[in-house]
Short mmCIF file of C-alpha atoms in Angstrom, two decimals:
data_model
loop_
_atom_site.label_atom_id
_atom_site.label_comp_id
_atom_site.label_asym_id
_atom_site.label_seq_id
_atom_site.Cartn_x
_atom_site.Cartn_y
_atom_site.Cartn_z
CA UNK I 1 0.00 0.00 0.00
CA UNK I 2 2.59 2.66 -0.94
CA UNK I 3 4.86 2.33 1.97
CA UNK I 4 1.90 2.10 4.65
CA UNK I 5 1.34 -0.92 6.77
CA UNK I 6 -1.42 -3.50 6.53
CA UNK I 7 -3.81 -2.90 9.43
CA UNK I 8 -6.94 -4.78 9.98
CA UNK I 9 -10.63 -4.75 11.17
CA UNK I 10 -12.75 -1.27 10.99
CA UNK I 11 -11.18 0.50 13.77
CA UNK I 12 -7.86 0.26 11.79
CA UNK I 13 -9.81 1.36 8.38
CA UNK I 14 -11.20 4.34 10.44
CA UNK I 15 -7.42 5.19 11.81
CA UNK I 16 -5.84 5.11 8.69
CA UNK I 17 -8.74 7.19 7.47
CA UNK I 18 -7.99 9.74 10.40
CA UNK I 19 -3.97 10.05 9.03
CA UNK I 20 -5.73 10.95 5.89
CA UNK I 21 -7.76 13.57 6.94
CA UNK I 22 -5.60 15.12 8.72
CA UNK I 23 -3.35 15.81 5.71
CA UNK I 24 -6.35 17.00 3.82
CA UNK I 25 -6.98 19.56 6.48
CA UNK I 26 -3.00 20.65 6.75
CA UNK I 27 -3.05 21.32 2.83
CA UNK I 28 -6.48 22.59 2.87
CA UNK I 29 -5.69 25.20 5.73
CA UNK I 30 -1.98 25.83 4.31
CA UNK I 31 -4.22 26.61 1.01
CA UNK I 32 -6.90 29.21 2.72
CA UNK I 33 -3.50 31.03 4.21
CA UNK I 34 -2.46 32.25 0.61
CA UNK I 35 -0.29 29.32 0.06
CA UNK I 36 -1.06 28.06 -3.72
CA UNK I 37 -2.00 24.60 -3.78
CA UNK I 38 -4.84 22.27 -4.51
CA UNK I 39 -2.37 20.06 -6.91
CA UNK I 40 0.00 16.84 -6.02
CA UNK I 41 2.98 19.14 -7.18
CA UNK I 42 5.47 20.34 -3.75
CA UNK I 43 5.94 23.34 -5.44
CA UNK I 44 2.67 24.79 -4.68
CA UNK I 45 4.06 26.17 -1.32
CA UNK I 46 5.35 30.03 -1.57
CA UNK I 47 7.14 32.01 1.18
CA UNK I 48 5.26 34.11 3.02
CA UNK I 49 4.85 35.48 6.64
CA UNK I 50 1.06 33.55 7.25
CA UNK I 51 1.67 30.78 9.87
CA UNK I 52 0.88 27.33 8.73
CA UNK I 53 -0.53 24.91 11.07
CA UNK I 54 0.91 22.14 12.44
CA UNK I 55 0.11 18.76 9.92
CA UNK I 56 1.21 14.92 10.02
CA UNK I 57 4.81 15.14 9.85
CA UNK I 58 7.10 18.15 11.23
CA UNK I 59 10.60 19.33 9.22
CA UNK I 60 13.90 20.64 10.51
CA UNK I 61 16.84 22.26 8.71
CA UNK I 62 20.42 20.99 9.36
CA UNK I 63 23.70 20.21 7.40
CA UNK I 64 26.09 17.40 7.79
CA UNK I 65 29.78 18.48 7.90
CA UNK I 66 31.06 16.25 5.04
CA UNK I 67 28.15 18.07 2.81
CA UNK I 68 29.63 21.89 3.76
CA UNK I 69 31.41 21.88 0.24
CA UNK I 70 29.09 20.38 -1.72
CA UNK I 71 26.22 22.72 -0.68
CA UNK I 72 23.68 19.91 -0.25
CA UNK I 73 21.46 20.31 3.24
CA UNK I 74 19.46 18.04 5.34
CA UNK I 75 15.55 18.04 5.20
CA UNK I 76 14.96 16.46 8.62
CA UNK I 77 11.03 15.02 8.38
CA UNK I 78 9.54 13.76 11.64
CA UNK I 79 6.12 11.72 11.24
CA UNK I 80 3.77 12.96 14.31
CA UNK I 81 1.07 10.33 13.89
CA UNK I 82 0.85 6.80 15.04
CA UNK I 83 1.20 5.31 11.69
CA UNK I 84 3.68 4.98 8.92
CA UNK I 85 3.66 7.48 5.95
CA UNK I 86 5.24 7.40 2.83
CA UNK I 87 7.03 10.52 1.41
CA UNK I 88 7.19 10.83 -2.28
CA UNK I 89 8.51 14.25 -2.61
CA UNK I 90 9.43 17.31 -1.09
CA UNK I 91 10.39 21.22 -1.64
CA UNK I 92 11.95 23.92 0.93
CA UNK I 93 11.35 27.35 0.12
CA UNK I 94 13.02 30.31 1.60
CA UNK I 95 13.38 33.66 0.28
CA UNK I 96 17.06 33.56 1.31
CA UNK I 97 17.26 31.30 -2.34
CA UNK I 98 16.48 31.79 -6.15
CA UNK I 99 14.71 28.47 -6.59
CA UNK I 100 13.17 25.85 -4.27
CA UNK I 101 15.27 23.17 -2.71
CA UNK I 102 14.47 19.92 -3.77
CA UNK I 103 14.96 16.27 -2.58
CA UNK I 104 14.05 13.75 -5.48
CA UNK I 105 12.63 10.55 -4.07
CA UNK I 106 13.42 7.49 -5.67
CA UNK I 107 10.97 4.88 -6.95
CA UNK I 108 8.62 4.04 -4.46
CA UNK I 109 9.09 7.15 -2.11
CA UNK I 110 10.55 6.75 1.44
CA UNK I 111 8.81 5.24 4.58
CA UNK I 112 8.57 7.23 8.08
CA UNK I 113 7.96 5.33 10.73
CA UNK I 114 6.37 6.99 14.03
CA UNK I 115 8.53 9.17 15.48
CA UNK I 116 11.43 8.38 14.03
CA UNK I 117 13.40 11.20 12.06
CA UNK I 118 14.68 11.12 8.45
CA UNK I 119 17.01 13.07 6.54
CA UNK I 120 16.64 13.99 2.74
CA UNK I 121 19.44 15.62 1.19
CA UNK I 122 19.18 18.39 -0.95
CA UNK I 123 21.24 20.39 -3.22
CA UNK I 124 21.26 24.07 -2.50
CA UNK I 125 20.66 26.62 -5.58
CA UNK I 126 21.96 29.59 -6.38
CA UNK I 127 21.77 32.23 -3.49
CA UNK I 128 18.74 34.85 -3.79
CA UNK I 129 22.17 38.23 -2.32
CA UNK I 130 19.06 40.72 -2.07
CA UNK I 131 17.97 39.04 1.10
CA UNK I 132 20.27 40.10 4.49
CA UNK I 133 21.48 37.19 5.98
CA UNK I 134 24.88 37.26 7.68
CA UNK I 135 27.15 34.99 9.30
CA UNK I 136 25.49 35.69 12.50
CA UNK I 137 21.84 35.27 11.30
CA UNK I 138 19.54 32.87 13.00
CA UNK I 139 16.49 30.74 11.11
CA UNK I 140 13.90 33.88 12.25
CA UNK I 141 16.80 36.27 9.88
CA UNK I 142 16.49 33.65 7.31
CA UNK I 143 13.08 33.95 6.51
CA UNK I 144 10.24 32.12 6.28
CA UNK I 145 11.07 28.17 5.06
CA UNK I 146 8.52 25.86 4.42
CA UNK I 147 8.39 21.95 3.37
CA UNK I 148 6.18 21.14 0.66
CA UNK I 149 5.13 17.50 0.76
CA UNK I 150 3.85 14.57 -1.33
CA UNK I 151 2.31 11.38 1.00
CA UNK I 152 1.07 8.38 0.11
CA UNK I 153 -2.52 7.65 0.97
CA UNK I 154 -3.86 5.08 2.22
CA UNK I 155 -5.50 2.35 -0.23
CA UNK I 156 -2.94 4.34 -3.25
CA UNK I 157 -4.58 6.94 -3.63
CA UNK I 158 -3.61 10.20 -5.71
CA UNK I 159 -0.57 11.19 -3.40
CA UNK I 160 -2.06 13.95 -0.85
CA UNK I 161 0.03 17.51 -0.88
CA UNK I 162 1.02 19.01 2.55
CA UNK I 163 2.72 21.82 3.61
CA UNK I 164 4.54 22.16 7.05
CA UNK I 165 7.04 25.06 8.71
CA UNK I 166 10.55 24.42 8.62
CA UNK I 167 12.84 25.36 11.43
CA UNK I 168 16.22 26.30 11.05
CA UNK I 169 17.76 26.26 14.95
CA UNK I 170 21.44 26.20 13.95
CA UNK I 171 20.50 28.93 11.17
CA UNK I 172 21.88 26.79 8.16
CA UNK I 173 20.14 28.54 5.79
CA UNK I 174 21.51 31.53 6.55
CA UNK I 175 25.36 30.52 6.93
CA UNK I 176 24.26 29.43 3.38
CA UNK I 177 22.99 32.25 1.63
CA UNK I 178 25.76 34.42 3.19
CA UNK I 179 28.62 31.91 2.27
CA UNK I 180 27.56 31.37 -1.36
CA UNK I 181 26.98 34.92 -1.85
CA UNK I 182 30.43 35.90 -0.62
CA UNK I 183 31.46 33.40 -2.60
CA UNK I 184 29.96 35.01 -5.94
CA UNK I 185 31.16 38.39 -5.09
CA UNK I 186 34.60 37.01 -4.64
CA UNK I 187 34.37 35.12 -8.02
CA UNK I 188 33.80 38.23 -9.90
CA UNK I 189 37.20 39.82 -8.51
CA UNK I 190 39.55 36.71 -8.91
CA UNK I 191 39.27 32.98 -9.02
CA UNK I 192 40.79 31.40 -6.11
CA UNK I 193 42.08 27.68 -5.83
CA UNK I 194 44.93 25.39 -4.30
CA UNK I 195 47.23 23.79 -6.33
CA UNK I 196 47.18 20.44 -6.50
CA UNK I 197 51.27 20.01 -5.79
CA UNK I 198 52.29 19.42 -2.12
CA UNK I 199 56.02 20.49 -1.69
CA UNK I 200 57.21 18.35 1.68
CA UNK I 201 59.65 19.09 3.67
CA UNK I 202 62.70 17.14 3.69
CA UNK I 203 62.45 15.80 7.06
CA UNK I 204 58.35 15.57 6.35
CA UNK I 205 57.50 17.66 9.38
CA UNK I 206 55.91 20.70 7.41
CA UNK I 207 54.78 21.08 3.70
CA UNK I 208 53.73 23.82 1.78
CA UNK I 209 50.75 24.56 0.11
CA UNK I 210 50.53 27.43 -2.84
CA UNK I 211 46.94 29.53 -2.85
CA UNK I 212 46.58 30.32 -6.11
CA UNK I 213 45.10 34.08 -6.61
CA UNK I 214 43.97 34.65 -10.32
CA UNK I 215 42.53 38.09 -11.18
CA UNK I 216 39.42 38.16 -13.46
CA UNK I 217 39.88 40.85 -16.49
CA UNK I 218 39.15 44.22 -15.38
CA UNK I 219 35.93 45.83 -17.02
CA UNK I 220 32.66 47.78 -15.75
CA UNK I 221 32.15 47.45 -12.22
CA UNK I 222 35.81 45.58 -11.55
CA UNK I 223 36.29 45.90 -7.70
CA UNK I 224 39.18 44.09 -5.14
CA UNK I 225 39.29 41.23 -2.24
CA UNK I 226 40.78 41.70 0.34
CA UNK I 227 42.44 38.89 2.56
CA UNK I 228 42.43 39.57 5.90
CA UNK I 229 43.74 36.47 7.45
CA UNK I 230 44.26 32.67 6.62
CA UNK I 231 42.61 30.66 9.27
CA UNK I 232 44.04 27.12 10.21
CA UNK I 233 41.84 24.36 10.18
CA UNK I 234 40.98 21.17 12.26
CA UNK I 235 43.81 19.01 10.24
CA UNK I 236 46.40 21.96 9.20
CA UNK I 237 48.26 24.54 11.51
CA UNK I 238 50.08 27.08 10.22
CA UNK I 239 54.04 26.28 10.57
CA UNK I 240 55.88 28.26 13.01
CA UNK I 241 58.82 29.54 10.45
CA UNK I 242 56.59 31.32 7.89
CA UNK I 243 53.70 33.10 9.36
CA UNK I 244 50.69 33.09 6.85
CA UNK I 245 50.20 36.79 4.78
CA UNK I 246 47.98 39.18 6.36
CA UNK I 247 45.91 42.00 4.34
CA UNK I 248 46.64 40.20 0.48
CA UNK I 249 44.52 42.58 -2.02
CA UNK I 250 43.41 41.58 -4.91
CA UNK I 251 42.42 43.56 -7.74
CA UNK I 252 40.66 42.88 -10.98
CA UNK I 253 42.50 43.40 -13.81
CA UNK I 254 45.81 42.83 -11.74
CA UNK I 255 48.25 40.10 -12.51
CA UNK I 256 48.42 36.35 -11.30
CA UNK I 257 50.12 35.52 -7.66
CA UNK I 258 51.01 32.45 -5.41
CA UNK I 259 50.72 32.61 -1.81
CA UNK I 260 52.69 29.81 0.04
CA UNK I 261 51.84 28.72 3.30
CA UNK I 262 53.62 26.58 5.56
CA UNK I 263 51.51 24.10 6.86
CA UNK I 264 52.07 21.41 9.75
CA UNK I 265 49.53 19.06 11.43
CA UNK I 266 47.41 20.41 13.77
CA UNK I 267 46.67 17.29 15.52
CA UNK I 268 47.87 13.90 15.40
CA UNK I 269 45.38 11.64 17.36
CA UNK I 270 45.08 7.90 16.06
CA UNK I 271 41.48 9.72 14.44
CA UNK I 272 43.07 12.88 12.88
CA UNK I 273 42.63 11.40 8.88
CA UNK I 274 40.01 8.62 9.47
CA UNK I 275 37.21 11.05 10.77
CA UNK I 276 38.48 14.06 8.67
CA UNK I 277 35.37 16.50 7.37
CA UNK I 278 36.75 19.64 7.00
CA UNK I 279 40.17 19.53 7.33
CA UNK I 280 40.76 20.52 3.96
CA UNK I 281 38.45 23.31 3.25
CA UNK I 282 40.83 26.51 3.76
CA UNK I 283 39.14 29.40 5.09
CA UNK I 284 40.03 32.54 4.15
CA UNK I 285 38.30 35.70 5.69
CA UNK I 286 37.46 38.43 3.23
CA UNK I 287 36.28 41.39 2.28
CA UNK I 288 34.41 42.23 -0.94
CA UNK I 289 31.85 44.57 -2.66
CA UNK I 290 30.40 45.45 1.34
CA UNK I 291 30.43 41.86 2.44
CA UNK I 292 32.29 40.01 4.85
CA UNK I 293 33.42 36.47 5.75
CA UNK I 294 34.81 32.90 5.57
CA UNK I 295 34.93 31.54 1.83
CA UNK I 296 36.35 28.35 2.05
CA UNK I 297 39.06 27.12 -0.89
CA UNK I 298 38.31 23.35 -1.11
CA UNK I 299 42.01 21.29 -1.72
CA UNK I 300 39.80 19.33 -4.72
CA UNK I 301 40.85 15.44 -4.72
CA UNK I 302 44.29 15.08 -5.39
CA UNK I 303 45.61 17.69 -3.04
CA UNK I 304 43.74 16.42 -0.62
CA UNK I 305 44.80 12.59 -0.84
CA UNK I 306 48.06 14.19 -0.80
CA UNK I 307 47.60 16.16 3.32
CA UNK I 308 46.52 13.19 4.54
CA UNK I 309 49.43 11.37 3.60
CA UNK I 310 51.36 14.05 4.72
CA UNK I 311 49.66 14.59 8.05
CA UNK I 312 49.61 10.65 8.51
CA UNK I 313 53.60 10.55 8.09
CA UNK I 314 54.26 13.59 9.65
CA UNK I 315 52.65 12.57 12.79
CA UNK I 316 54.44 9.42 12.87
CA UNK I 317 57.42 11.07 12.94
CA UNK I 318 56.82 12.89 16.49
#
């Protein structure tokens, strides 16, 4: 039956009938609030400040660390009733982003149990930079998010649309919008990347990296980055002979430049490598076209293979 259990006798017909209804009245409610809807489609849920009452299943905003780089949240669904449900599809909206954020379900939807949590991921789009949201914002800042919904019905039914608030407690969104805008801002003055060559020390105790700074063309509305600082990371400490640059700027229009950074481990327990999420993901705080931040310069595959070998034999050496 779509993901729901097999329940018996008429007081399990009339239960099953009750999760139903319930749904009904969440999208029919969510509908007489000004969202659009009366279709199956999740993408008849708009932004808007008009509270939406509670339905069948409850959503929550978070963001594993291994997904930082890859821009791809969690869309944590909770089902509140005492029966299983079966999600075929869902949207987030915000106005903190261009386009709605999607989770594709495969074939057959996914089941949620009672009370027990789920995660979809979801690719983030691109950034809606009209919308204030800085690295201090919290989920009210970001806006109002909403989860549209498809569930299964029971008997198969035409799936049943929903619409639920979203809460953002560790403001995810938000760290989002204003990392991805920086981001694009920063793009338009240089592109910024690590090179993929590790130069080792002799005795393999420190390594440098290069930051590669490459300035875009200058033209109509060509600005400049500024660097303030190179922050260290939860794998790589900066190594005591070269202190990282302070202040780099970075113009449009100006010419190419390396920055090399001595790097040494920054930790060396037995779970340094093996747990590693971030470890690689240089963050650099800037300043650009009135925005501030961390943009974080990924080390991309190879490099990356390449510091944990380092930081594996370079702690065996202490």
């Amino acid at each position: 039956m779509n993901g729901l259990p097999g329940m018996r006798g008429a007081a399990s017909y009339w239960a099953l009938r009750a999760v139903a209804a319930t749904v009904l009245l969440g999208a029919a409610a969510s509908c007489s609030s000004g969202t659009a809807g009366g279709t199956a489609s999740p993408a008849s849920a708009t932004a808007s400040a008009t509270p939406i009452p509670a339905g069948p299943v409850t959503a929550e905003i978070s963001q594993f660390r291994d997904n930082y780089s890859k821009q791809i949240i969690e869309i944590q669904l909770t089902n509140t009733t005492g029966h299983a449900l079966t999600v075929l599809g869902a949207e987030l909206t915000s106005p903190l982003f261009a386009a709605p954020i999607i989770w594709s379900a495969h074939t057959g939807g996914i089941e949620l149990p009672p009370g027990q949590p789920k995660s979809l991921p979801a690719p983030l789009p691109g950034p809606d930079c009209g919308s204030p949201a800085g690295p201090g914002a919290t989920s009210g800042a970001a806006g109002d998010a909403r989860v549209s919904l498809r569930l299964a019905t029971p008997g198969g039914a035409v799936p049943v649309p929903a619409v639920t608030p979203a809460t953002d407690p560790f403001g995810v969104l938000a760290r989002n919008n204003s990392e991805l805008c920086l981001a694009r801002e920063a793009s338009a003055v240089a592109t910024i990347a690590l090179d993929p060559e590790l130069e080792v020390a002799a005795d393999g105790r420190t390594a440098v990296v290069r930051l590669l700074l490459q300035p875009r063309a200058a033209g109509a509305g060509a600005g400049e980055m500024v660097i303030d600082r190179i922050e260290e990371t939860t794998l790589l400490a900066e190594a005591g002979q070269t202190p990282w640059p302070r202040s780099v700027t970075v113009r449009a229009g100006g010419t190419p430049a390396q920055v090399r950074l001595g790097i040494r481990p920054s930790r060396c327990d037995p779970h340094a490598v093996a747990e590693d999420k971030v470890g690689t993901l240089l963050p650099l705080q800037v300043r650009v076209a009135g925005r501030e931040g961390i943009l974080k310069i990924d080390a991309g595959s190879q490099l990356r293979a390449r510091i944990y070998d380092f930081v594996t034999k370079a702690c065996g050496r202490q």
